[in-house]
Amino acid sequence: MFLGVDGGGTKTAFCLVDRSGQVVARAQAASSYYFSHGIDLVERVLKEGVDAVCTAAGLTPADVEYAFFGLPGYGEAAGDLPVLNATPRAVLGHDRYACDNDMVCGWAGSLGVLDGINVISGTGSMTYGERLGNGVRVGGWGEIFGDEGSAYWIAIRGLNAFSRMSDGRLPEGPLSEVLRRHLDLASDLDVIDVVHNRWQGDRGRIAALGRSVAEAAGLGDEAAAAILTEAGRELAQLVEVTRERLKFGPDETVPVSYSGGTFGAGTVLEAFTTGLKDRFANYELRDPLYEPVVGAALYAAKLAGTPLDRPALDALRTASESLAPGEDGR
């Protein structure tokens, strides 16, 4: 029994996968992104989720052969690593686990733990790729000065376009009415109250406004469509730099996949696909094979030295194909 944990800026997903490729149980808990709430948050969220998924499976943490915890922010504050590395021990009661950044879950799930590059665009954004045992991360610098192409990045630009439309600095389009309705604004200036006062700049709630930008683009808003197109291009650039740093040869095929709810916007995926083609002829864009949380469980099995065999992977794939689009997000 292998436990996969995929942390994120909005939620933390848990699943148990057995050797036959069956997802035995799932659970979900709050975000484990601790930079805004303190590192103690991680243990609380992990305990809640591990207890829930084990209860759903009729098991105890001791029954888990190996676990992989993909944690947001892991590796981004060196002084926190000892605490993060030790936290799962308190939750599981044993040492059969490993920790890394949640980017590994997206890569492991989308490409089935094979060499290639995965780009994540959910609340935040980054790429992670592996080639011949070497791993490279690009992006993921946080919402204040990075995370290009992410839902947060899209939302902030959408809010900026809304403010300029309200002032008359930009022609008003469907985006204005979409945000007024979604945020229940009595006046346009109330958006300041909502985002800064009521939400206190909450990262996840702001990022969720990316869906409103996508909705407005679907209604013909040119500013919103331009934001989504730029997001796709930014994500393609992340992949290109990752390919170069992994030293893929000019004639090598480079498998590329993606994870995160932002790719549910067709304009983002289209611009991303075009951006890849414009940069390198041998990119092979693949639909994600498995959700990131399932990828975490697959990686746990690999780290345990007992990777799932082909029949188990095929069974798991059949189950994954029943997912609705966008369920593979961070």
mmCIF file of C-alpha atoms in Angstrom:
data_model
loop_
_atom_site.group_PDB
_atom_site.id
_atom_site.type_symbol
_atom_site.label_atom_id
_atom_site.label_comp_id
_atom_site.label_asym_id
_atom_site.label_seq_id
_atom_site.Cartn_x
_atom_site.Cartn_y
_atom_site.Cartn_z
ATOM 1 C CA MET A 1 0.000 0.000 0.000
ATOM 2 C CA PHE A 2 1.523 3.286 -1.131
ATOM 3 C CA LEU A 3 0.498 6.715 0.119
ATOM 4 C CA GLY A 4 0.687 9.732 -2.135
ATOM 5 C CA VAL A 5 0.313 13.266 -0.789
ATOM 6 C CA ASP A 6 0.095 16.255 -3.116
ATOM 7 C CA GLY A 7 0.182 19.568 -1.289
ATOM 8 C CA GLY A 8 -0.799 22.819 -2.912
ATOM 9 C CA GLY A 9 -1.746 26.425 -2.454
ATOM 10 C CA THR A 10 -5.456 25.633 -2.360
ATOM 11 C CA LYS A 11 -5.780 22.079 -1.031
ATOM 12 C CA THR A 12 -3.803 18.977 -0.057
ATOM 13 C CA ALA A 13 -4.813 15.674 -1.668
ATOM 14 C CA PHE A 14 -4.164 12.179 -0.267
ATOM 15 C CA CYS A 15 -4.573 8.756 -1.871
ATOM 16 C CA LEU A 16 -3.688 5.147 -1.166
ATOM 17 C CA VAL A 17 -2.767 2.928 -4.111
ATOM 18 C CA ASP A 18 -2.190 -0.817 -3.837
ATOM 19 C CA ARG A 19 0.107 -3.035 -5.899
ATOM 20 C CA SER A 20 -2.675 -3.957 -8.310
ATOM 21 C CA GLY A 21 -3.147 -0.325 -9.339
ATOM 22 C CA GLN A 22 -6.337 0.268 -7.405
ATOM 23 C CA VAL A 23 -6.912 3.607 -5.700
ATOM 24 C CA VAL A 24 -8.113 2.235 -2.374
ATOM 25 C CA ALA A 25 -9.047 5.544 -0.749
ATOM 26 C CA ARG A 26 -8.846 9.304 -1.163
ATOM 27 C CA ALA A 27 -9.031 12.273 1.159
ATOM 28 C CA GLN A 28 -8.605 16.009 0.987
ATOM 29 C CA ALA A 29 -7.508 18.621 3.509
ATOM 30 C CA ALA A 30 -6.703 22.329 3.540
ATOM 31 C CA SER A 31 -3.708 23.924 1.863
ATOM 32 C CA SER A 32 -0.324 22.946 3.289
ATOM 33 C CA TYR A 33 1.343 26.118 1.968
ATOM 34 C CA TYR A 34 2.756 27.299 5.264
ATOM 35 C CA PHE A 35 4.603 30.528 4.439
ATOM 36 C CA SER A 36 1.613 32.656 5.380
ATOM 37 C CA HIS A 37 0.405 30.608 8.370
ATOM 38 C CA GLY A 38 3.478 29.119 10.050
ATOM 39 C CA ILE A 39 5.224 25.779 9.667
ATOM 40 C CA ASP A 40 3.066 24.122 12.359
ATOM 41 C CA LEU A 41 0.283 24.149 9.769
ATOM 42 C CA VAL A 42 1.963 21.321 7.870
ATOM 43 C CA GLU A 43 1.670 18.743 10.638
ATOM 44 C CA ARG A 44 -1.967 19.654 11.316
ATOM 45 C CA VAL A 45 -2.942 19.287 7.657
ATOM 46 C CA LEU A 46 -0.966 16.074 7.134
ATOM 47 C CA LYS A 47 -2.386 14.451 10.244
ATOM 48 C CA GLU A 48 -5.936 15.323 9.247
ATOM 49 C CA GLY A 49 -5.482 13.952 5.731
ATOM 50 C CA VAL A 50 -3.534 10.808 6.644
ATOM 51 C CA ASP A 51 -6.030 9.917 9.357
ATOM 52 C CA ALA A 52 -8.910 10.466 6.929
ATOM 53 C CA VAL A 53 -7.495 8.439 4.049
ATOM 54 C CA CYS A 54 -6.459 5.557 6.327
ATOM 55 C CA THR A 55 -9.880 5.513 7.980
ATOM 56 C CA ALA A 56 -11.553 5.435 4.574
ATOM 57 C CA ALA A 57 -9.408 2.441 3.620
ATOM 58 C CA GLY A 58 -9.893 0.649 6.934
ATOM 59 C CA LEU A 59 -6.149 0.782 7.566
ATOM 60 C CA THR A 60 -3.684 2.417 9.923
ATOM 61 C CA PRO A 61 -0.580 4.427 8.981
ATOM 62 C CA ALA A 62 1.492 1.401 9.980
ATOM 63 C CA ASP A 63 -0.012 -0.459 6.996
ATOM 64 C CA VAL A 64 1.546 2.028 4.541
ATOM 65 C CA GLU A 65 4.571 0.417 2.912
ATOM 66 C CA TYR A 66 5.959 3.729 1.708
ATOM 67 C CA ALA A 67 4.737 7.309 1.365
ATOM 68 C CA PHE A 68 5.749 10.334 -0.634
ATOM 69 C CA PHE A 69 4.867 13.819 0.569
ATOM 70 C CA GLY A 70 4.945 16.565 -2.052
ATOM 71 C CA LEU A 71 4.912 19.773 -0.020
ATOM 72 C CA PRO A 72 4.488 23.301 -1.361
ATOM 73 C CA GLY A 73 7.414 25.514 -0.451
ATOM 74 C CA TYR A 74 9.705 22.542 0.242
ATOM 75 C CA GLY A 75 13.298 23.529 -0.496
ATOM 76 C CA GLU A 76 12.504 27.223 -0.682
ATOM 77 C CA ALA A 77 13.591 27.965 2.897
ATOM 78 C CA ALA A 78 16.625 25.851 3.804
ATOM 79 C CA GLY A 79 16.176 26.390 7.524
ATOM 80 C CA ASP A 80 12.741 24.762 7.409
ATOM 81 C CA LEU A 81 13.891 21.481 5.850
ATOM 82 C CA PRO A 82 14.686 19.631 9.114
ATOM 83 C CA VAL A 83 11.165 20.325 10.390
ATOM 84 C CA LEU A 84 9.471 19.434 7.109
ATOM 85 C CA ASN A 85 11.503 16.236 6.754
ATOM 86 C CA ALA A 86 10.625 15.140 10.293
ATOM 87 C CA THR A 87 6.932 16.060 10.264
ATOM 88 C CA PRO A 88 5.597 12.951 8.432
ATOM 89 C CA ARG A 89 7.276 10.742 11.039
ATOM 90 C CA ALA A 90 5.020 12.186 13.718
ATOM 91 C CA VAL A 91 1.996 11.566 11.513
ATOM 92 C CA LEU A 92 2.842 8.058 10.249
ATOM 93 C CA GLY A 93 4.697 6.693 13.253
ATOM 94 C CA HIS A 94 7.456 5.272 11.023
ATOM 95 C CA ASP A 95 10.261 6.351 8.650
ATOM 96 C CA ARG A 96 9.056 4.751 5.424
ATOM 97 C CA TYR A 97 8.578 7.991 3.521
ATOM 98 C CA ALA A 98 10.289 10.757 1.580
ATOM 99 C CA CYS A 99 9.549 14.451 1.109
ATOM 100 C CA ASP A 100 10.135 16.881 -1.719
ATOM 101 C CA ASN A 101 8.423 19.793 -3.404
ATOM 102 C CA ASP A 102 4.923 19.169 -4.765
ATOM 103 C CA MET A 103 6.294 19.798 -8.270
ATOM 104 C CA VAL A 104 7.546 16.193 -8.223
ATOM 105 C CA CYS A 105 3.949 14.949 -7.899
ATOM 106 C CA GLY A 106 2.930 16.749 -11.083
ATOM 107 C CA TRP A 107 5.866 15.328 -13.028
ATOM 108 C CA ALA A 108 5.456 11.788 -11.669
ATOM 109 C CA GLY A 109 1.742 11.751 -12.419
ATOM 110 C CA SER A 110 1.693 13.402 -15.805
ATOM 111 C CA LEU A 111 4.546 11.356 -17.297
ATOM 112 C CA GLY A 112 4.247 8.181 -15.224
ATOM 113 C CA VAL A 113 7.641 8.699 -13.520
ATOM 114 C CA LEU A 114 9.489 8.766 -16.880
ATOM 115 C CA ASP A 115 12.094 11.230 -18.171
ATOM 116 C CA GLY A 116 10.622 14.460 -19.484
ATOM 117 C CA ILE A 117 9.266 17.796 -18.327
ATOM 118 C CA ASN A 118 6.061 18.700 -16.538
ATOM 119 C CA VAL A 119 4.792 22.238 -16.176
ATOM 120 C CA ILE A 120 2.483 23.035 -13.283
ATOM 121 C CA SER A 121 0.069 25.923 -13.389
ATOM 122 C CA GLY A 122 -2.382 26.050 -10.535
ATOM 123 C CA THR A 123 -2.325 28.628 -7.762
ATOM 124 C CA GLY A 124 1.400 28.972 -8.556
ATOM 125 C CA SER A 125 3.532 27.817 -11.466
ATOM 126 C CA MET A 126 6.835 26.067 -12.144
ATOM 127 C CA THR A 127 8.358 23.271 -14.152
ATOM 128 C CA TYR A 128 10.082 20.121 -13.033
ATOM 129 C CA GLY A 129 11.852 17.704 -15.321
ATOM 130 C CA GLU A 130 14.118 14.700 -15.082
ATOM 131 C CA ARG A 131 16.635 13.201 -17.504
ATOM 132 C CA LEU A 132 18.982 10.330 -16.705
ATOM 133 C CA GLY A 133 18.457 10.723 -12.980
ATOM 134 C CA ASN A 134 18.997 14.478 -12.894
ATOM 135 C CA GLY A 135 16.161 16.763 -11.840
ATOM 136 C CA VAL A 136 15.714 20.447 -12.664
ATOM 137 C CA ARG A 137 13.246 23.005 -11.382
ATOM 138 C CA VAL A 138 12.506 26.299 -13.123
ATOM 139 C CA GLY A 139 10.120 28.994 -11.849
ATOM 140 C CA GLY A 140 8.040 28.812 -8.698
ATOM 141 C CA TRP A 141 9.410 32.034 -7.228
ATOM 142 C CA GLY A 142 6.142 32.931 -5.500
ATOM 143 C CA GLU A 143 3.250 35.198 -6.284
ATOM 144 C CA ILE A 144 4.859 38.514 -5.343
ATOM 145 C CA PHE A 145 7.524 38.507 -8.071
ATOM 146 C CA GLY A 146 7.154 35.199 -9.906
ATOM 147 C CA ASP A 147 4.744 32.329 -10.711
ATOM 148 C CA GLU A 148 4.263 33.572 -14.256
ATOM 149 C CA GLY A 149 1.335 31.973 -16.046
ATOM 150 C CA SER A 150 -0.295 30.765 -12.821
ATOM 151 C CA ALA A 151 -3.898 31.274 -11.766
ATOM 152 C CA TYR A 152 -2.747 33.938 -9.286
ATOM 153 C CA TRP A 153 -0.741 35.715 -11.995
ATOM 154 C CA ILE A 154 -3.773 35.626 -14.315
ATOM 155 C CA ALA A 155 -6.094 36.872 -11.566
ATOM 156 C CA ILE A 156 -3.881 39.811 -10.625
ATOM 157 C CA ARG A 157 -3.719 40.902 -14.246
ATOM 158 C CA GLY A 158 -7.462 40.447 -14.505
ATOM 159 C CA LEU A 159 -8.001 42.686 -11.474
ATOM 160 C CA ASN A 160 -5.642 45.242 -12.974
ATOM 161 C CA ALA A 161 -7.617 45.207 -16.243
ATOM 162 C CA PHE A 162 -10.849 45.600 -14.248
ATOM 163 C CA SER A 163 -9.475 48.672 -12.459
ATOM 164 C CA ARG A 164 -8.384 50.255 -15.726
ATOM 165 C CA MET A 165 -11.749 49.515 -17.322
ATOM 166 C CA SER A 166 -13.479 51.126 -14.358
ATOM 167 C CA ASP A 167 -11.312 54.265 -14.668
ATOM 168 C CA GLY A 168 -11.742 54.478 -18.419
ATOM 169 C CA ARG A 169 -8.086 53.713 -19.125
ATOM 170 C CA LEU A 170 -9.181 50.581 -20.976
ATOM 171 C CA PRO A 171 -12.357 49.979 -22.982
ATOM 172 C CA GLU A 172 -14.865 48.131 -20.818
ATOM 173 C CA GLY A 173 -15.433 44.515 -21.783
ATOM 174 C CA PRO A 174 -17.268 41.491 -20.341
ATOM 175 C CA LEU A 175 -14.582 41.134 -17.655
ATOM 176 C CA SER A 176 -16.037 44.096 -15.760
ATOM 177 C CA GLU A 177 -19.474 42.591 -15.399
ATOM 178 C CA VAL A 178 -18.130 39.107 -14.673
ATOM 179 C CA LEU A 179 -16.096 40.402 -11.711
ATOM 180 C CA ARG A 180 -18.856 42.698 -10.476
ATOM 181 C CA ARG A 181 -21.232 39.757 -10.401
ATOM 182 C CA HIS A 182 -18.756 37.250 -8.964
ATOM 183 C CA LEU A 183 -17.593 39.587 -6.188
ATOM 184 C CA ASP A 184 -21.060 41.065 -5.590
ATOM 185 C CA LEU A 185 -19.748 44.613 -5.886
ATOM 186 C CA ALA A 186 -22.081 47.495 -5.078
ATOM 187 C CA SER A 187 -19.476 49.814 -6.600
ATOM 188 C CA ASP A 188 -16.243 49.077 -8.435
ATOM 189 C CA LEU A 189 -14.113 50.465 -5.594
ATOM 190 C CA ASP A 190 -15.542 47.740 -3.340
ATOM 191 C CA VAL A 191 -13.067 45.371 -4.978
ATOM 192 C CA ILE A 192 -10.420 46.949 -2.732
ATOM 193 C CA ASP A 193 -12.476 46.059 0.337
ATOM 194 C CA VAL A 194 -13.006 42.500 -0.872
ATOM 195 C CA VAL A 195 -9.414 41.670 -1.805
ATOM 196 C CA HIS A 196 -7.477 43.643 0.797
ATOM 197 C CA ASN A 197 -9.861 43.830 3.747
ATOM 198 C CA ARG A 198 -12.195 40.826 3.695
ATOM 199 C CA TRP A 199 -9.804 38.385 2.018
ATOM 200 C CA GLN A 200 -6.659 39.894 3.544
ATOM 201 C CA GLY A 201 -4.889 39.223 0.254
ATOM 202 C CA ASP A 202 -5.507 35.468 0.589
ATOM 203 C CA ARG A 203 -3.474 33.722 -2.107
ATOM 204 C CA GLY A 204 -5.948 30.953 -2.872
ATOM 205 C CA ARG A 205 -9.018 33.196 -3.035
ATOM 206 C CA ILE A 206 -7.283 35.623 -5.355
ATOM 207 C CA ALA A 207 -6.035 32.797 -7.588
ATOM 208 C CA ALA A 208 -9.602 31.483 -7.909
ATOM 209 C CA LEU A 209 -10.439 34.686 -9.799
ATOM 210 C CA GLY A 210 -8.448 33.251 -12.685
ATOM 211 C CA ARG A 211 -11.614 31.345 -13.572
ATOM 212 C CA SER A 212 -13.463 34.650 -13.905
ATOM 213 C CA VAL A 213 -10.805 35.875 -16.328
ATOM 214 C CA ALA A 214 -11.263 32.694 -18.374
ATOM 215 C CA GLU A 215 -15.040 33.163 -18.288
ATOM 216 C CA ALA A 216 -14.675 36.726 -19.565
ATOM 217 C CA ALA A 217 -12.339 35.588 -22.342
ATOM 218 C CA GLY A 218 -14.995 33.078 -23.402
ATOM 219 C CA LEU A 219 -17.456 35.972 -23.627
ATOM 220 C CA GLY A 220 -15.159 37.807 -26.025
ATOM 221 C CA ASP A 221 -13.215 40.070 -23.667
ATOM 222 C CA GLU A 222 -10.030 40.966 -25.554
ATOM 223 C CA ALA A 223 -8.048 42.002 -22.480
ATOM 224 C CA ALA A 224 -8.874 38.734 -20.689
ATOM 225 C CA ALA A 225 -7.982 36.675 -23.771
ATOM 226 C CA ALA A 226 -4.646 38.495 -24.045
ATOM 227 C CA ILE A 227 -3.866 37.688 -20.404
ATOM 228 C CA LEU A 228 -4.543 33.974 -20.970
ATOM 229 C CA THR A 229 -2.468 33.946 -24.154
ATOM 230 C CA GLU A 230 0.452 35.574 -22.371
ATOM 231 C CA ALA A 231 0.121 33.008 -19.579
ATOM 232 C CA GLY A 232 0.472 30.148 -22.062
ATOM 233 C CA ARG A 233 3.566 31.726 -23.583
ATOM 234 C CA GLU A 234 5.169 32.232 -20.180
ATOM 235 C CA LEU A 235 4.606 28.553 -19.346
ATOM 236 C CA ALA A 236 6.178 27.499 -22.657
ATOM 237 C CA GLN A 237 9.247 29.569 -21.825
ATOM 238 C CA LEU A 238 9.587 27.742 -18.498
ATOM 239 C CA VAL A 239 9.648 24.433 -20.388
ATOM 240 C CA GLU A 240 12.240 25.691 -22.858
ATOM 241 C CA VAL A 241 14.679 26.725 -20.138
ATOM 242 C CA THR A 242 14.130 23.404 -18.347
ATOM 243 C CA ARG A 243 14.961 21.490 -21.547
ATOM 244 C CA GLU A 244 18.185 23.451 -21.947
ATOM 245 C CA ARG A 245 19.235 22.907 -18.341
ATOM 246 C CA LEU A 246 18.543 19.168 -18.570
ATOM 247 C CA LYS A 247 20.796 19.081 -21.651
ATOM 248 C CA PHE A 248 18.412 17.272 -23.960
ATOM 249 C CA GLY A 249 20.155 16.906 -27.328
ATOM 250 C CA PRO A 250 18.931 18.686 -30.477
ATOM 251 C CA ASP A 251 17.680 15.402 -31.941
ATOM 252 C CA GLU A 252 16.159 13.994 -28.743
ATOM 253 C CA THR A 253 12.410 13.774 -28.300
ATOM 254 C CA VAL A 254 11.389 15.660 -25.163
ATOM 255 C CA PRO A 255 8.156 14.436 -23.564
ATOM 256 C CA VAL A 256 6.219 17.356 -22.067
ATOM 257 C CA SER A 257 3.059 17.251 -20.026
ATOM 258 C CA TYR A 258 1.144 19.566 -17.743
ATOM 259 C CA SER A 259 -0.859 19.672 -14.550
ATOM 260 C CA GLY A 260 -2.928 22.275 -12.766
ATOM 261 C CA GLY A 261 -6.347 23.813 -13.179
ATOM 262 C CA THR A 262 -5.109 26.740 -15.301
ATOM 263 C CA PHE A 263 -4.805 24.404 -18.272
ATOM 264 C CA GLY A 264 -8.570 23.963 -18.136
ATOM 265 C CA ALA A 265 -8.720 27.301 -19.986
ATOM 266 C CA GLY A 266 -8.489 26.409 -23.666
ATOM 267 C CA THR A 267 -6.758 29.680 -24.552
ATOM 268 C CA VAL A 268 -3.922 28.954 -22.116
ATOM 269 C CA LEU A 269 -3.389 25.427 -23.439
ATOM 270 C CA GLU A 270 -3.523 26.600 -27.058
ATOM 271 C CA ALA A 271 -0.972 29.366 -26.482
ATOM 272 C CA PHE A 272 1.225 26.961 -24.509
ATOM 273 C CA THR A 273 1.123 24.390 -27.314
ATOM 274 C CA THR A 274 1.949 27.003 -29.942
ATOM 275 C CA GLY A 275 4.741 28.378 -27.788
ATOM 276 C CA LEU A 276 6.353 24.955 -27.561
ATOM 277 C CA LYS A 277 6.197 24.405 -31.329
ATOM 278 C CA ASP A 278 7.769 27.792 -31.955
ATOM 279 C CA ARG A 279 10.737 27.000 -29.706
ATOM 280 C CA PHE A 280 11.759 23.392 -30.403
ATOM 281 C CA ALA A 281 10.622 20.894 -33.019
ATOM 282 C CA ASN A 282 11.055 17.760 -30.915
ATOM 283 C CA TYR A 283 8.743 18.508 -28.027
ATOM 284 C CA GLU A 284 6.161 15.753 -27.673
ATOM 285 C CA LEU A 285 3.178 17.159 -25.785
ATOM 286 C CA ARG A 286 1.340 14.451 -23.895
ATOM 287 C CA ASP A 287 -1.922 14.530 -22.009
ATOM 288 C CA PRO A 288 -1.346 13.866 -18.303
ATOM 289 C CA LEU A 289 -1.460 10.159 -17.485
ATOM 290 C CA TYR A 290 -2.397 10.446 -13.825
ATOM 291 C CA GLU A 291 -3.319 13.084 -11.270
ATOM 292 C CA PRO A 292 -0.452 14.551 -9.249
ATOM 293 C CA VAL A 293 -1.660 12.813 -6.086
ATOM 294 C CA VAL A 294 -1.587 9.454 -7.891
ATOM 295 C CA GLY A 295 1.832 10.412 -9.227
ATOM 296 C CA ALA A 296 2.948 10.853 -5.623
ATOM 297 C CA ALA A 297 1.839 7.303 -4.837
ATOM 298 C CA LEU A 298 3.646 5.989 -7.946
ATOM 299 C CA TYR A 299 6.783 7.792 -6.849
ATOM 300 C CA ALA A 300 6.432 6.271 -3.382
ATOM 301 C CA ALA A 301 6.355 2.822 -4.958
ATOM 302 C CA LYS A 302 9.453 3.632 -7.017
ATOM 303 C CA LEU A 303 11.341 4.944 -3.986
ATOM 304 C CA ALA A 304 10.421 1.777 -2.095
ATOM 305 C CA GLY A 305 12.172 -0.217 -4.833
ATOM 306 C CA THR A 306 8.910 -1.857 -5.918
ATOM 307 C CA PRO A 307 7.500 0.207 -8.808
ATOM 308 C CA LEU A 308 4.067 -0.794 -10.065
ATOM 309 C CA ASP A 309 4.154 -3.215 -13.005
ATOM 310 C CA ARG A 310 2.512 -2.608 -16.377
ATOM 311 C CA PRO A 311 -0.829 -4.314 -15.601
ATOM 312 C CA ALA A 312 -1.139 -2.226 -12.426
ATOM 313 C CA LEU A 313 -0.291 0.985 -14.301
ATOM 314 C CA ASP A 314 -2.843 0.141 -16.985
ATOM 315 C CA ALA A 315 -5.505 -0.453 -14.341
ATOM 316 C CA LEU A 316 -4.636 2.828 -12.711
ATOM 317 C CA ARG A 317 -4.794 4.588 -16.061
ATOM 318 C CA THR A 318 -8.268 3.236 -16.743
ATOM 319 C CA ALA A 319 -9.460 4.619 -13.420
ATOM 320 C CA SER A 320 -7.762 7.985 -14.064
ATOM 321 C CA GLU A 321 -9.505 8.417 -17.423
ATOM 322 C CA SER A 322 -12.811 8.749 -15.616
ATOM 323 C CA LEU A 323 -11.671 12.046 -14.053
ATOM 324 C CA ALA A 324 -13.283 15.258 -15.185
ATOM 325 C CA PRO A 325 -11.006 17.831 -16.882
ATOM 326 C CA GLY A 326 -9.205 20.071 -14.423
ATOM 327 C CA GLU A 327 -9.196 17.585 -11.531
ATOM 328 C CA ASP A 328 -5.445 17.256 -11.808
ATOM 329 C CA GLY A 329 -4.811 20.752 -10.419
ATOM 330 C CA ARG A 330 -2.687 21.932 -7.599
#
